Short mmCIF file of C-alpha atoms in Angstrom, two decimals:
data_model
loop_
_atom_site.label_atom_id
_atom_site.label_comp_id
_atom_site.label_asym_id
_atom_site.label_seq_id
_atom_site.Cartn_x
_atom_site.Cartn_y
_atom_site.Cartn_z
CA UNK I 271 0.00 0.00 0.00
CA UNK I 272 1.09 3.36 -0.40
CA UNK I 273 3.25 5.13 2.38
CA UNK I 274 3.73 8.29 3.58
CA UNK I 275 3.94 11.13 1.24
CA UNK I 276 5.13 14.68 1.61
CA UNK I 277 4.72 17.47 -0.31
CA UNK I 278 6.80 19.55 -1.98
CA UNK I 279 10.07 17.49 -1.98
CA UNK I 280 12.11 20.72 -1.74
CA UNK I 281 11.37 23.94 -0.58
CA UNK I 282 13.58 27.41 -1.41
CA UNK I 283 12.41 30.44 0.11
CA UNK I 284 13.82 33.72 0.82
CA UNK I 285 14.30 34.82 4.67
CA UNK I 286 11.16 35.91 5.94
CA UNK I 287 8.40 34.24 3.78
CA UNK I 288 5.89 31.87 4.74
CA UNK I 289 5.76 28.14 3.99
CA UNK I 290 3.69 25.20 3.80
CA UNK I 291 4.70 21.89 4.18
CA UNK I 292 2.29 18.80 3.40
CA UNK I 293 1.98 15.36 4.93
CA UNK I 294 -0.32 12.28 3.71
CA UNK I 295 -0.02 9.67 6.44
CA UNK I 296 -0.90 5.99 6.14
CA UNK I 297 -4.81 5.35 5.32
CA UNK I 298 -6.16 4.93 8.74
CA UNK I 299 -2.93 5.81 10.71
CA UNK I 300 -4.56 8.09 13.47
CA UNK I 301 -0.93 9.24 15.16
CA UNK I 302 0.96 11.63 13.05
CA UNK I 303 4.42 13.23 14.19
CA UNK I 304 6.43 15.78 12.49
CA UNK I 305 10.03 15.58 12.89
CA UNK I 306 13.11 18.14 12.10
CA UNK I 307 16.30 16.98 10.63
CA UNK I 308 19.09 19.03 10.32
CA UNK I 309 22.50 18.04 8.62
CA UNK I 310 24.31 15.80 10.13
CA UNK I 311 21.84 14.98 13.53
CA UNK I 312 19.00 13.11 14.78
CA UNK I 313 15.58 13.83 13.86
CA UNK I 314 14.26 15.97 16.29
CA UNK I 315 10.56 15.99 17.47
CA UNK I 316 8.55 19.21 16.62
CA UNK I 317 5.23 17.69 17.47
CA UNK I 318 2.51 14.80 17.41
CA UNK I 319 -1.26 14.46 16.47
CA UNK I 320 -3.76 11.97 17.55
CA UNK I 321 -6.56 12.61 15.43
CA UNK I 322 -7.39 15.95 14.60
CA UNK I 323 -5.97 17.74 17.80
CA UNK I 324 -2.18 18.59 18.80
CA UNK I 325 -1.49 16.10 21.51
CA UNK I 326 1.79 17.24 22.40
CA UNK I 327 3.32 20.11 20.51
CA UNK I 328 6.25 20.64 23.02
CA UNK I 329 8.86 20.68 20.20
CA UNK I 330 8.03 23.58 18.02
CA UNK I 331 10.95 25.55 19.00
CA UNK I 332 8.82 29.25 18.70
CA UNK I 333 5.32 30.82 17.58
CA UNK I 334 6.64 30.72 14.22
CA UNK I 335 5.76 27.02 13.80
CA UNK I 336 2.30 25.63 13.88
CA UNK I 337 0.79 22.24 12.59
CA UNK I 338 -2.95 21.74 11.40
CA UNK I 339 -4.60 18.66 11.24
CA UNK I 340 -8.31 19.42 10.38
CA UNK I 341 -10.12 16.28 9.34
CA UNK I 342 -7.89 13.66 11.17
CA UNK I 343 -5.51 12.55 8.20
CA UNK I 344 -3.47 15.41 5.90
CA UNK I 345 -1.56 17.46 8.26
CA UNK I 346 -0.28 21.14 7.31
CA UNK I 347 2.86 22.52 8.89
CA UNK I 348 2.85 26.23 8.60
CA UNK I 349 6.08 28.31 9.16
CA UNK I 350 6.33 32.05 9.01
CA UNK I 351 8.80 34.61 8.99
CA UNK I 352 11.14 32.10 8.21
CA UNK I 353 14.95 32.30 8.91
CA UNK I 354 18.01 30.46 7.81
CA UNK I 355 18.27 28.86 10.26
CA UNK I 356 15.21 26.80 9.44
CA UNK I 357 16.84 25.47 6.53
CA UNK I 358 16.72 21.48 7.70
CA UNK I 359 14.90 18.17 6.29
CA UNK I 360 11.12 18.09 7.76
CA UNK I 361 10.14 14.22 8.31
CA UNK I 362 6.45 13.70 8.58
CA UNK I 363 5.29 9.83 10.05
CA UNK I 364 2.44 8.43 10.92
CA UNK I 365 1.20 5.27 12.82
CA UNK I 366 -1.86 3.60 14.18
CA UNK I 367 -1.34 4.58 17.72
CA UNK I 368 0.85 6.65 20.16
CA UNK I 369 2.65 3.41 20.99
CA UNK I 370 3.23 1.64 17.50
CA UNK I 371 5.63 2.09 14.85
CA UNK I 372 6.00 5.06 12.78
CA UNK I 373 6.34 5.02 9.62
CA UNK I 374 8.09 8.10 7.79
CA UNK I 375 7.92 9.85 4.93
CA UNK I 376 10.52 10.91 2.21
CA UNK I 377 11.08 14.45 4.31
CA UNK I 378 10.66 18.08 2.51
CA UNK I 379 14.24 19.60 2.38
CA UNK I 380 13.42 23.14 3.17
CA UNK I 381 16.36 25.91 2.40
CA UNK I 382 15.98 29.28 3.24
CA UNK I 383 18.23 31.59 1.27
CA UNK E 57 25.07 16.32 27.99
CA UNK E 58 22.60 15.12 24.82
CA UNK E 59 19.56 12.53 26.15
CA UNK E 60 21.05 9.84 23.42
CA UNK E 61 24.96 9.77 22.31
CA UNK E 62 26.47 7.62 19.35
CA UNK E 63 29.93 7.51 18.14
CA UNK E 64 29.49 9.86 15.06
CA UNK E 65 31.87 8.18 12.65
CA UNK E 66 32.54 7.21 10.22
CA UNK E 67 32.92 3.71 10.48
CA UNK E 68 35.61 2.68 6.94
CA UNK E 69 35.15 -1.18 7.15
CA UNK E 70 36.19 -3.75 4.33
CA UNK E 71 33.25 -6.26 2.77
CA UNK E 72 33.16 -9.13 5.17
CA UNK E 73 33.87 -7.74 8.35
CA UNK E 74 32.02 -7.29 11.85
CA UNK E 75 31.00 -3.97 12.75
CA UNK E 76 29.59 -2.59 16.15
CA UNK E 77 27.70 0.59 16.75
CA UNK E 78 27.31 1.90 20.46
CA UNK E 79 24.54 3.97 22.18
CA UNK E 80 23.99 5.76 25.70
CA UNK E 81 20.97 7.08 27.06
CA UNK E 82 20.23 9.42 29.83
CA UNK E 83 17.04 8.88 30.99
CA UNK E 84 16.37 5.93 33.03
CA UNK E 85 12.57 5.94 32.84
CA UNK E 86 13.34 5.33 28.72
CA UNK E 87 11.30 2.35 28.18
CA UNK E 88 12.01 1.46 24.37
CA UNK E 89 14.52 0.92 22.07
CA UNK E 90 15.37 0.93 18.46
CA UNK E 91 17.99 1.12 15.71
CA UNK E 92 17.09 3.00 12.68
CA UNK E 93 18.73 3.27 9.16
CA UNK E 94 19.16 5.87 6.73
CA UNK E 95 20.70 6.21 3.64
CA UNK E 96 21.76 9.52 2.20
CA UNK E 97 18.88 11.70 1.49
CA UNK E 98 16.40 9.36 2.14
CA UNK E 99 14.36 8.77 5.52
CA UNK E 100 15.13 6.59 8.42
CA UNK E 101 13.52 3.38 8.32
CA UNK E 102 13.43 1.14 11.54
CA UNK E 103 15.95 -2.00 11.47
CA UNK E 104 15.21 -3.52 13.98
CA UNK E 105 13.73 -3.58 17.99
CA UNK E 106 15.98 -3.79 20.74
CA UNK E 107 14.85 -5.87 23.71
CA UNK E 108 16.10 -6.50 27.39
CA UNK E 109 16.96 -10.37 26.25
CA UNK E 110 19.26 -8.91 22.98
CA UNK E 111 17.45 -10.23 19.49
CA UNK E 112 19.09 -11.24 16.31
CA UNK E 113 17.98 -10.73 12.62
CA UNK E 114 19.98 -12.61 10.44
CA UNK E 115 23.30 -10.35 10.63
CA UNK E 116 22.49 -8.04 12.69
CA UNK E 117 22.45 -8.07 16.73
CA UNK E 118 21.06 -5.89 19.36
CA UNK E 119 21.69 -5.89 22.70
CA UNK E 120 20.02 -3.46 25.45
CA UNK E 121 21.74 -3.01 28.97
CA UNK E 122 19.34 -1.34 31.46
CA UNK E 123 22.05 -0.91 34.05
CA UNK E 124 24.40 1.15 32.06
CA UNK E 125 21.83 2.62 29.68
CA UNK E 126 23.49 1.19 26.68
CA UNK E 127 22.51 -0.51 23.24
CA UNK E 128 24.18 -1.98 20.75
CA UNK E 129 23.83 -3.43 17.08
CA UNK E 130 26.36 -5.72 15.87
CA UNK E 131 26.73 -6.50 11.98
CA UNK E 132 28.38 -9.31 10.94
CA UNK E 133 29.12 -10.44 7.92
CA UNK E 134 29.18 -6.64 6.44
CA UNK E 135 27.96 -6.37 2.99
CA UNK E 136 28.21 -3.48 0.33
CA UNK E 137 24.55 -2.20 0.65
CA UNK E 138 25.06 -1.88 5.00
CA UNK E 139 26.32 1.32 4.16
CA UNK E 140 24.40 3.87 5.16
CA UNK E 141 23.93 6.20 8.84
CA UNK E 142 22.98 3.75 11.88
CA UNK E 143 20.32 5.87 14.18
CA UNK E 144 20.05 4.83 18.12
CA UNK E 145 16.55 5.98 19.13
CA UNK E 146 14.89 5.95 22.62
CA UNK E 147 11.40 6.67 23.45
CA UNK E 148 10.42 8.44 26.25
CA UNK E 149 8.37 8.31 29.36
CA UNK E 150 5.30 9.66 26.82
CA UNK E 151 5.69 6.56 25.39
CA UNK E 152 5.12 8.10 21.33
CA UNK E 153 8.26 10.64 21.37
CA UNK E 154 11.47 9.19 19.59
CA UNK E 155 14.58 10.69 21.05
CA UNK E 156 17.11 10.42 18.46
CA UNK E 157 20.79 10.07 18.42
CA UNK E 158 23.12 11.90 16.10
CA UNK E 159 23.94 8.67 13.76
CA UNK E 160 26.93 6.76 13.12
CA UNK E 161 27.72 6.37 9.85
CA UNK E 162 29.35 3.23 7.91
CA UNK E 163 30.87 2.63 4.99
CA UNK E 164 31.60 -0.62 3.48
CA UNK E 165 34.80 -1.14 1.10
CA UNK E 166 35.14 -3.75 -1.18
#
């Protein structure tokens, strides 16, 4: 079946503009995380849905960040004003609970010139 | 101090060899374990589980130890395609959030 897909696969924007970035999780996955990977490091956790609502968004690093999951399934992560030093890989998964295996995505590469 | 520490490589080992990647946690409470792979510009995908009693899949060993917070994956055997960046990950008390390590990454010669 198909996998987790993200949308776009890279990202160039100019410091200060707004972004998008898209993630289709699993058909019937209700836990979806999104994930920050800068060069040369560990993923690191920006936050985590179950269902439609934020269950723990402890790891968006300022107000600049916010994720959107409306209807359960495609989430939305919205960043404005951004800076260079948001240029990183963002890693979308997704799994059927809090507890089970996630299952990533192919990652947006996001550089901001 | 960083919550999960690997040995960031990298790891230059011929075709055939053993290989050994090693891990340290920080937080005691840390209640599961896991080695991840990912290959250059692509996304980590889980290898394998690491339980208290060590488990084996095919080549590749992992070994937990509670005591001293420490995990390992052994490779024998090393093939061509084992090249890639070996990810310790740790999930916390919350029980959904993945703490990752930095990666070590290998690279098998022929």
């Amino acid at each position: 079946g198909a996998g987790v897909s993200q949308t776009p696969s890279n990202k160039v924007t100019e410091k200060g503009k707004y972004v998008e970035l898209r993630c289709d999780p699993i058909s019937g996955h209700t836990a979806l995380y999104w994930y920050r990977q800068s060069l040369g490091q560990g993923p690191e956790f920006l936050i985590y849905f179950q269902g439609t609502g934020a269950a723990d968004d402890s790891g968006l690093p300022n107000d600049r960040f916010f994720a959107v999951r409306p209807e359960g399934s495609v989430s939305t992560l919205k960043i404005q004003r951004t800076e260079r030093g948001d240029s990183a890989v963002y890693l979308c998964a997704s799994g059927r609970g809090g507890t089970d295996t996630q299952y990533f995505g192919p990652g947006t590469r996001l550089t901001v010139l | 101090r960083k919550e999960v520490e690997q040995d960031p490589g990298p790891f230059n080992v011929p075709e055939g060899a053993t290989v050994a990647f090693n891990c340290t946690y920080s937080n005691s409470a840390s209640q599961s374990f896991f080695w991840y792979r990912q290959d250059c510009r692509k996304e980590p995908k889980l290898l394998m589980s690491v339980y208290s009693s060590g488990n084996e899949d095919g080549r590749f060993t992992a070994q937990l130890n509670r005591a001293s917070q420490y995990i390992s994956l052994l490779i024998r055997d090393s093939k061509l395609s084992d090249s890639a960046t070996y990810l310790c990950v740790v999930k916390s008390g919350s029980n959904y959030q993945l703490i990752w390590g930095a990666g070590t990454k290998l690279i098998i010669k022929p």
